[in-house]
Coordinates of C-alpha atoms in Angstrom, one line a residue:
X1 CA -26.8 -1.6 -2.9
X2 CA -25.7 -0.7 0.7
X3 CA -28.3 1.8 1.8
X4 CA -30.6 0.5 4.5
X5 CA -28.5 -2.6 5.2
X6 CA -26.7 -3.5 8.4
X7 CA -23.0 -4.6 8.3
X8 CA -20.7 -5.8 11.0
X9 CA -16.9 -5.8 10.4
X10 CA -14.7 -8.2 12.3
X11 CA -11.3 -6.5 12.2
X12 CA -12.7 -3.1 11.3
X13 CA -9.5 -1.3 12.0
X14 CA -7.5 -3.1 9.3
X15 CA -6.1 -1.2 6.4
X16 CA -8.4 -2.9 4.0
X17 CA -11.5 -3.0 6.2
X18 CA -11.6 0.5 7.6
X19 CA -12.0 2.3 4.3
X20 CA -14.7 -0.1 3.1
X21 CA -16.6 0.4 6.4
X22 CA -16.3 4.2 5.9
X23 CA -17.6 3.9 2.3
X24 CA -20.7 1.9 3.4
X25 CA -21.4 4.3 6.2
X26 CA -21.1 7.2 3.8
X27 CA -23.6 5.5 1.5
X28 CA -26.2 5.2 4.2
X29 CA -25.7 1.7 5.6
X30 CA -25.7 0.9 9.3
X31 CA -22.2 -0.1 10.1
X32 CA -20.7 -1.6 13.3
X33 CA -17.6 -3.6 14.1
X34 CA -14.9 -5.0 16.4
X35 CA -11.2 -5.2 16.4
X36 CA -8.4 -6.8 18.4
X37 CA -6.5 -3.5 18.5
X38 CA -9.6 -1.8 20.0
X39 CA -9.7 -4.5 22.8
X40 CA -6.0 -3.9 23.4
X41 CA -6.5 -0.1 23.5
X42 CA -4.1 0.4 20.6
X43 CA -4.5 3.3 18.1
X44 CA -7.4 5.0 19.8
X45 CA -7.5 7.9 17.2
X46 CA -8.4 5.4 14.5
X47 CA -11.5 4.1 16.4
X48 CA -12.5 7.6 17.4
X49 CA -12.8 8.5 13.7
X50 CA -15.0 5.5 13.1
X51 CA -17.3 6.5 16.0
X52 CA -17.5 10.1 14.6
X53 CA -18.9 8.5 11.4
X54 CA -21.7 6.9 13.4
X55 CA -20.1 3.4 13.4
X56 CA -20.7 1.5 16.6
X57 CA -17.8 -0.4 18.1
X58 CA -17.9 -3.6 20.2
X59 CA -15.5 -5.8 22.0
X60 CA -14.5 -8.8 19.9
X61 CA -16.5 -11.1 22.2
X62 CA -19.6 -11.8 20.1
X63 CA -21.8 -9.1 21.7
X64 CA -22.1 -7.0 18.6
X65 CA -23.6 -9.8 16.4
X66 CA -27.2 -10.4 17.5
X67 CA -29.4 -10.7 14.3
X68 CA -29.6 -12.8 11.2
X69 CA -30.3 -9.5 9.3
X70 CA -26.7 -8.4 9.9
X71 CA -24.1 -9.0 7.1
X72 CA -20.9 -10.0 8.7
X73 CA -17.6 -9.1 7.0
X74 CA -14.4 -10.8 8.3
X75 CA -10.9 -9.8 7.4
X76 CA -8.5 -12.5 6.3
X77 CA -6.7 -12.5 9.7
X78 CA -9.9 -13.6 11.5
X79 CA -10.0 -17.3 12.5
X80 CA -13.3 -19.3 12.8
X81 CA -12.9 -19.7 16.6
X82 CA -13.0 -15.9 17.2
X83 CA -16.2 -15.3 19.3
X84 CA -17.7 -12.9 16.7
X85 CA -17.4 -15.6 14.0
X86 CA -19.1 -18.1 16.4
X87 CA -21.9 -15.6 17.1
X88 CA -22.4 -15.0 13.4
X89 CA -22.9 -18.7 12.8
X90 CA -25.2 -19.1 15.8
X91 CA -27.6 -16.3 14.7
X92 CA -27.5 -17.3 11.0
X93 CA -26.1 -14.0 9.8
X94 CA -24.9 -13.8 6.2
X95 CA -21.1 -13.9 6.0
X96 CA -19.0 -12.3 3.3
X97 CA -15.3 -11.8 2.9
X98 CA -13.9 -8.3 2.5
X99 CA -13.1 -9.0 -1.2
X100 CA -16.6 -10.3 -1.9
X101 CA -18.2 -7.1 -0.5
X102 CA -15.7 -4.7 -2.2
X103 CA -16.0 -6.4 -5.5
X104 CA -19.8 -6.3 -5.3
X105 CA -19.7 -2.5 -4.8
X106 CA -17.0 -2.1 -7.5
X107 CA -18.8 -4.2 -10.1
X108 CA -22.0 -2.3 -9.5
X109 CA -20.4 1.1 -10.3
X110 CA -21.1 2.5 -13.8
X111 CA -17.4 3.1 -14.4
X112 CA -15.0 1.1 -12.2
X113 CA -11.2 1.6 -12.3
X114 CA -9.2 -1.3 -10.7
X115 CA -5.5 -0.9 -9.8
X116 CA -3.5 -4.1 -9.7
X117 CA 0.2 -5.2 -9.4
X118 CA 2.7 -6.3 -6.9
X119 CA 3.8 -2.8 -6.0
X120 CA 2.4 0.8 -6.2
X121 CA -1.3 0.0 -6.0
X122 CA -2.1 2.3 -3.2
X123 CA -0.1 5.2 -4.7
X124 CA -1.6 4.9 -8.1
X125 CA -5.1 4.6 -6.6
X126 CA -4.5 7.8 -4.6
X127 CA -3.2 9.6 -7.7
X128 CA -6.2 8.6 -9.7
X129 CA -8.6 9.5 -6.9
X130 CA -7.0 12.9 -6.3
X131 CA -7.0 13.8 -10.1
X132 CA -10.7 12.8 -10.5
X133 CA -11.7 14.7 -7.4
X134 CA -9.7 17.8 -8.3
X135 CA -11.3 17.8 -11.7
X136 CA -14.8 17.6 -10.3
X137 CA -15.6 14.0 -11.2
X138 CA -16.6 13.2 -7.6
X139 CA -15.3 9.6 -7.4
X140 CA -15.6 7.0 -4.7
X141 CA -12.2 5.8 -3.8
X142 CA -11.2 2.7 -1.8
X143 CA -7.5 2.7 -0.8
X144 CA -5.4 0.7 1.5
X145 CA -3.4 3.7 2.7
X146 CA -4.2 7.1 4.1
X147 CA -4.4 9.7 1.3
X148 CA -2.7 12.9 2.6
X149 CA -4.8 15.1 0.3
X150 CA -8.0 14.1 2.1
X151 CA -6.6 13.8 5.6
X152 CA -7.4 16.5 8.2
X153 CA -7.1 16.9 12.0
X154 CA -10.7 15.6 12.4
X155 CA -10.2 12.8 9.8
X156 CA -6.6 11.5 10.2
X157 CA -7.4 8.1 8.6
X158 CA -8.6 9.2 5.2
X159 CA -8.1 6.0 3.2
X160 CA -11.4 6.3 1.4
X161 CA -13.6 8.9 -0.3
X162 CA -17.3 8.7 -0.8
X163 CA -18.4 10.4 -4.0
X164 CA -21.7 10.8 -5.9
X165 CA -20.2 10.3 -9.4
X166 CA -20.2 7.3 -11.6
X167 CA -16.5 6.4 -10.9
X168 CA -15.4 3.9 -8.4
X169 CA -11.6 3.6 -8.0
X170 CA -10.1 0.8 -6.0
X171 CA -6.9 -1.1 -5.6
X172 CA -7.5 -4.9 -6.0
X173 CA -5.6 -7.6 -4.2
X174 CA -3.9 -10.5 -5.8
X175 CA -2.4 -12.0 -2.7
X176 CA -5.5 -14.1 -1.9
X177 CA -6.7 -14.6 -5.4
X178 CA -9.7 -12.3 -4.9
X179 CA -8.6 -10.2 -7.9
X180 CA -10.6 -12.7 -9.9
X181 CA -13.9 -11.2 -8.6
X182 CA -13.5 -7.8 -10.2
X183 CA -14.9 -6.6 -13.5
X184 CA -13.1 -3.4 -14.3
X185 CA -14.0 -0.9 -17.0
X186 CA -10.4 0.2 -16.7
X187 CA -7.6 -2.0 -15.4
X188 CA -4.2 -0.8 -14.3
X189 CA -1.3 -3.3 -14.1
X190 CA 1.8 -1.8 -12.5
X191 CA 4.0 -4.8 -12.4
X192 CA 4.3 -8.5 -11.8
X193 CA 6.9 -9.7 -9.2
X194 CA 7.2 -12.2 -6.4
X195 CA 5.3 -11.4 -3.2
X196 CA 2.6 -13.7 -1.8
X197 CA 2.2 -16.1 -4.7
X198 CA 4.4 -17.8 -7.3
X199 CA 5.0 -15.9 -10.5
X200 CA 3.1 -18.6 -12.4
X201 CA 0.0 -17.9 -10.3
X202 CA 0.4 -14.2 -10.5
X203 CA 0.7 -14.2 -14.3
X204 CA -2.5 -16.1 -14.6
X205 CA -4.4 -13.9 -12.2
X206 CA -3.2 -10.6 -13.8
X207 CA -3.8 -11.9 -17.3
X208 CA -7.4 -12.7 -16.5
X209 CA -7.8 -9.3 -14.8
X210 CA -6.7 -7.2 -17.7
X211 CA -8.4 -9.5 -20.1
X212 CA -11.8 -8.7 -18.5
X213 CA -11.3 -5.0 -18.7
X214 CA -12.7 -2.7 -21.3
X215 CA -9.3 -1.0 -21.4
X216 CA -6.0 -1.9 -19.8
X217 CA -3.1 0.4 -18.7
X218 CA 0.1 -1.7 -18.5
X219 CA 3.7 -1.0 -17.5
X220 CA 5.9 -2.5 -20.3
X221 CA 9.1 -1.8 -18.3
X222 CA 8.1 -5.0 -16.4
X223 CA 8.7 -8.0 -18.7
X224 CA 5.9 -10.1 -17.3
X225 CA 3.4 -7.3 -17.5
X226 CA 4.6 -6.5 -21.1
X227 CA 4.0 -10.1 -22.1
X228 CA 0.5 -10.1 -20.7
X229 CA -0.3 -6.8 -22.5
X230 CA 0.9 -8.3 -25.8
X231 CA -1.8 -11.0 -25.6
X232 CA -4.5 -8.3 -25.8
X233 CA -5.9 -6.5 -28.8
X234 CA -3.7 -3.3 -29.2
X235 CA -6.8 -1.0 -29.2
X236 CA -7.7 -2.2 -25.7
X237 CA -4.3 -1.4 -24.2
X238 CA -2.4 1.8 -23.2
X239 CA 1.3 1.0 -22.5
X240 CA 3.5 3.2 -20.3
X241 CA 7.3 3.3 -19.8
X242 CA 10.0 5.4 -18.2
X243 CA 12.7 3.5 -20.2
X244 CA 11.6 3.2 -23.8
X245 CA 8.9 4.1 -26.4
X246 CA 5.4 3.5 -25.2
X247 CA 1.9 5.1 -25.6
X248 CA 2.6 7.1 -22.5
X249 CA 6.3 7.8 -21.9
X250 CA 8.3 9.8 -19.4
X251 CA 11.4 11.7 -20.6
X252 CA 13.8 14.2 -19.0
X253 CA 13.3 12.9 -15.5
X254 CA 14.8 15.2 -12.8
X255 CA 14.9 13.8 -9.3
X256 CA 14.9 15.8 -6.0
X257 CA 15.0 14.5 -2.5
X258 CA 11.3 14.7 -2.0
X259 CA 9.9 15.3 -5.5
X260 CA 10.5 14.6 -9.2
X261 CA 9.8 16.4 -12.4
X262 CA 9.5 14.9 -15.9
X263 CA 7.8 15.3 -19.2
X264 CA 5.1 12.9 -20.4
X265 CA 4.5 12.3 -24.1
X266 CA 1.4 10.7 -25.7
X267 CA 1.1 10.7 -29.5
X268 CA 2.0 14.3 -30.5
X269 CA 1.3 15.7 -27.0
X270 CA 4.1 16.8 -24.7
X271 CA 3.3 17.9 -21.1
X272 CA 5.4 18.8 -18.1
X273 CA 4.6 17.1 -14.8
X274 CA 5.8 18.1 -11.3
X275 CA 5.3 15.5 -8.6
X276 CA 5.5 16.2 -4.9
X277 CA 6.5 12.6 -4.3
X278 CA 10.1 11.3 -5.1
X279 CA 11.7 8.6 -7.0
X280 CA 11.6 7.1 -10.5
X281 CA 9.1 4.5 -9.3
X282 CA 6.7 7.3 -8.7
X283 CA 7.2 8.5 -12.2
X284 CA 6.0 5.1 -13.3
X285 CA 3.1 5.3 -10.9
X286 CA 2.2 8.7 -12.3
X287 CA 2.1 7.3 -15.8
X288 CA -0.2 4.5 -14.7
X289 CA -2.6 7.0 -13.0
X290 CA -2.5 9.4 -16.0
X291 CA -3.3 6.4 -18.3
X292 CA -6.3 5.5 -16.1
X293 CA -7.8 9.0 -16.0
X294 CA -7.2 9.4 -19.8
X295 CA -9.3 6.3 -20.3
X296 CA -12.0 7.9 -18.2
X297 CA -12.1 10.9 -20.5
X298 CA -9.6 13.4 -18.8
X299 CA -7.2 15.3 -21.1
X300 CA -3.5 14.9 -20.7
X301 CA -3.1 18.6 -19.8
X302 CA -5.8 18.4 -17.1
X303 CA -4.3 15.2 -15.7
X304 CA -0.8 16.7 -15.4
X305 CA -2.1 19.9 -13.8
X306 CA -4.2 18.0 -11.2
X307 CA -1.4 15.5 -10.5
X308 CA 0.9 18.3 -9.4
X309 CA -1.4 18.8 -6.4
X310 CA -1.0 15.2 -5.2
X311 CA 0.7 15.2 -1.8
X312 CA 1.2 11.5 -1.4
X313 CA 0.2 8.7 1.0
X314 CA 1.0 8.2 4.6
X315 CA 3.7 5.6 5.1
X316 CA 4.8 5.9 1.5
X317 CA 8.2 7.5 1.7
X318 CA 6.7 9.7 4.4
X319 CA 9.1 12.3 5.9
X320 CA 8.2 12.2 9.6
X321 CA 10.7 15.0 10.3
X322 CA 14.3 16.1 10.9
X323 CA 16.3 16.5 14.1
X324 CA 20.0 17.4 14.4
X325 CA 20.3 17.0 10.6
X326 CA 19.0 13.4 10.8
X327 CA 15.8 12.7 8.7
X328 CA 13.3 10.0 9.8
X329 CA 11.2 8.4 7.0
X330 CA 8.2 6.1 7.5
X331 CA 7.7 3.7 4.6
X332 CA 5.5 0.7 3.7
X333 CA 8.3 -1.2 2.0
X334 CA 7.9 -4.9 2.8
X335 CA 8.6 -6.9 -0.4
X336 CA 11.7 -6.9 -2.6
X337 CA 10.4 -4.4 -5.2
X338 CA 9.0 -1.9 -2.7
X339 CA 12.1 -2.0 -0.5
X340 CA 14.4 -1.7 -3.6
X341 CA 12.5 1.3 -4.9
X342 CA 12.7 3.1 -1.6
X343 CA 16.4 2.5 -1.1
X344 CA 17.1 3.4 -4.8
X345 CA 15.3 6.7 -4.2
X346 CA 17.3 7.4 -1.0
X347 CA 20.6 6.5 -2.6
X348 CA 20.1 9.0 -5.4
X349 CA 21.3 11.6 -2.8
X350 CA 24.1 11.6 -0.3
X351 CA 23.8 10.2 3.3
X352 CA 24.0 7.0 5.1
X353 CA 20.9 4.9 5.6
X354 CA 19.9 3.3 8.9
X355 CA 17.1 0.9 8.1
X356 CA 14.7 -0.7 10.5
X357 CA 12.6 -3.3 8.6
X358 CA 9.9 -5.2 10.5
X359 CA 8.8 -8.2 8.4
X360 CA 5.0 -8.5 8.0
X361 CA 4.9 -12.2 8.8
X362 CA 6.8 -15.4 8.9
X363 CA 5.1 -16.8 5.8
X364 CA 6.3 -13.9 3.6
X365 CA 9.8 -14.4 4.9
X366 CA 9.8 -18.0 3.8
X367 CA 8.3 -17.2 0.3
X368 CA 10.5 -14.2 -0.4
X369 CA 13.8 -15.1 1.5
X370 CA 16.1 -15.3 -1.5
X371 CA 14.6 -12.2 -3.3
X372 CA 14.4 -10.2 -0.1
X373 CA 18.0 -10.9 0.8
X374 CA 19.2 -10.1 -2.8
X375 CA 17.2 -6.8 -2.9
X376 CA 18.7 -5.6 0.4
X377 CA 22.3 -6.7 -0.3
X378 CA 22.3 -5.1 -3.8
X379 CA 20.6 -1.8 -2.6
X380 CA 22.5 -1.3 0.7
X381 CA 25.7 0.8 0.7
X382 CA 28.8 -0.2 2.5
X383 CA 28.1 2.3 5.3
X384 CA 24.4 1.5 5.6
X385 CA 23.1 -0.3 8.7
X386 CA 20.1 -2.7 8.7
X387 CA 18.2 -4.0 11.8
X388 CA 15.5 -6.6 11.7
X389 CA 13.2 -7.2 14.7
X390 CA 11.0 -10.2 14.8
X391 CA 8.0 -10.2 12.4
X392 CA 4.8 -8.5 13.3
X393 CA 2.5 -11.0 15.1
X394 CA -1.1 -10.4 16.0
X395 CA -2.0 -13.9 17.3
X396 CA -3.1 -17.2 15.9
X397 CA -1.1 -20.2 14.7
X398 CA 2.0 -19.6 12.5
X399 CA 4.9 -21.5 11.0
X400 CA 8.2 -20.0 12.1
X401 CA 10.4 -21.9 9.7
X402 CA 12.2 -18.8 8.4
X403 CA 12.9 -16.0 10.9
X404 CA 14.4 -12.5 11.0
X405 CA 17.6 -14.0 12.3
X406 CA 17.9 -16.2 9.2
X407 CA 17.5 -13.2 6.9
X408 CA 20.1 -11.2 8.8
X409 CA 22.5 -14.1 8.7
X410 CA 22.2 -14.3 4.9
X411 CA 22.7 -10.5 4.5
X412 CA 25.6 -10.3 6.9
X413 CA 27.3 -13.2 5.1
X414 CA 27.2 -11.0 1.9
X415 CA 29.2 -8.3 3.7
X416 CA 26.5 -5.9 4.7
X417 CA 26.1 -4.4 8.2
X418 CA 23.0 -6.3 9.4
X419 CA 21.7 -7.1 12.9
X420 CA 18.8 -9.1 14.4
X421 CA 17.4 -7.4 17.5
X422 CA 14.2 -9.3 18.4
X423 CA 12.4 -6.6 20.3
X424 CA 11.3 -3.7 18.1
X425 CA 11.9 -1.0 20.7
X426 CA 15.4 -2.2 21.3
X427 CA 16.1 -2.3 17.5
X428 CA 14.8 1.3 17.2
X429 CA 17.0 2.4 20.1
X430 CA 20.0 0.8 18.6
X431 CA 19.6 2.8 15.3
X432 CA 19.0 6.1 17.2
X433 CA 22.2 5.6 19.1
X434 CA 24.0 5.0 15.8
X435 CA 22.6 8.0 14.1
X436 CA 24.8 11.0 13.2
X437 CA 24.2 14.2 11.2
X438 CA 23.5 13.6 7.5
X439 CA 22.0 10.1 8.1
X440 CA 18.5 9.0 7.0
X441 CA 16.6 6.6 9.3
X442 CA 14.0 4.5 7.5
X443 CA 11.3 2.6 9.3
X444 CA 9.8 -0.1 6.9
X445 CA 7.1 -2.7 7.2
X446 CA 3.5 -3.5 6.6
X447 CA 0.4 -4.8 8.5
X448 CA 1.3 -2.8 11.6
X449 CA 0.0 0.8 12.0
X450 CA 2.1 1.3 15.1
X451 CA 5.2 1.6 13.0
X452 CA 4.3 5.2 12.3
X453 CA 4.3 5.9 16.1
X454 CA 7.6 4.1 16.4
X455 CA 9.1 6.4 13.7
X456 CA 7.6 9.5 15.5
X457 CA 9.1 8.3 18.8
X458 CA 12.5 7.8 17.2
X459 CA 12.4 11.4 15.9
X460 CA 11.4 12.6 19.3
X461 CA 14.4 10.9 20.9
X462 CA 16.7 12.4 18.3
X463 CA 15.2 15.9 19.0
X464 CA 15.7 15.5 22.8
X465 CA 19.4 15.2 22.3
X466 CA 19.4 18.9 21.7

């Protein structure tokens, strides 16, 4: 449906926009775009990769939108007053949201696998994509994170894969309600927990999503997800669990600092799995991914063997390096569940945690204040240190009713070592100064690709101490 058409992406460097643009370019469409980060000369390597794919890049000043034949795609962060949006209206170009375009591609695929849930979507999508690719199924994969298995020096931002097979694998987003647009053959539901919407809204969206699927893969360790699965005919559901009996169950879990081994059982089958990514939450992610490929016709033994080659996602418990016996880890944790899973994984092994968490907006701080504070207070050790800079801000109007300082005040009142340092660079310098051998520094946050560079800079400063 994309070959021969012309698309213009406003905000083409975004984590959800870039892989979609790359898929369309790989399918033969003419693709162009603009981005604030490009205008601000941030992250040049990202835009160099887009240019290598034949994607033309323009300033975000309206100059790239000149024809009614262009289909203009705008990210959710783009306001109507942005010059590109004004230009699109003036020339009469067709306008679509990112979700409308992605769901159209997804629904047109002969066999579409959609991955949903509050946490773990990108990891499960990457696991599924890698297994299908390794087994010769040639899938198209749309991910919101860089998949290390497909990244290379000349393609450092490999968050998508363009295949010639029947399978289209994509994470689907509930935060804006667009999950309602997708018609999956196989639907994965990792979990249901508070993030961008109320639990009542999330339950309704996820129930409809798995209800539309030919087959659903559901985590019954999550009570809300279990309740939604129970409403479907049993023959249309594969349940998974790391805690109790399920269709797919993990037993004998053995954790290591940067990996985890377990045994998966299904019916009378028992298969060993060795993951190169750590944590019990990734065992659950692996079960979700195995369930999805099983529904697509892959045997349990094939799935386990292929999954052992999965090397993870960038910014998902990503070890940047070690210097002077201090590890620096880059992580996407930004909501209570994701942050909790990362801290639990780290606390399975000795060492103090020095945490820099940059909130991904003022709105999420307001929605998640209580749950976020609870997660951090319960997961931090007495010696751990937390620093919050101000939330990431890329422009536009925003309600600053709840701030990083408010979150820190709540956490400090509960007896944890927590500091608000507004400027991110100063927050990073504070933690580097605090670090001593045996510590782990964790940089956490979403919607800001420069966090990875910050983590690398912190490692460099540690290494320069000699």
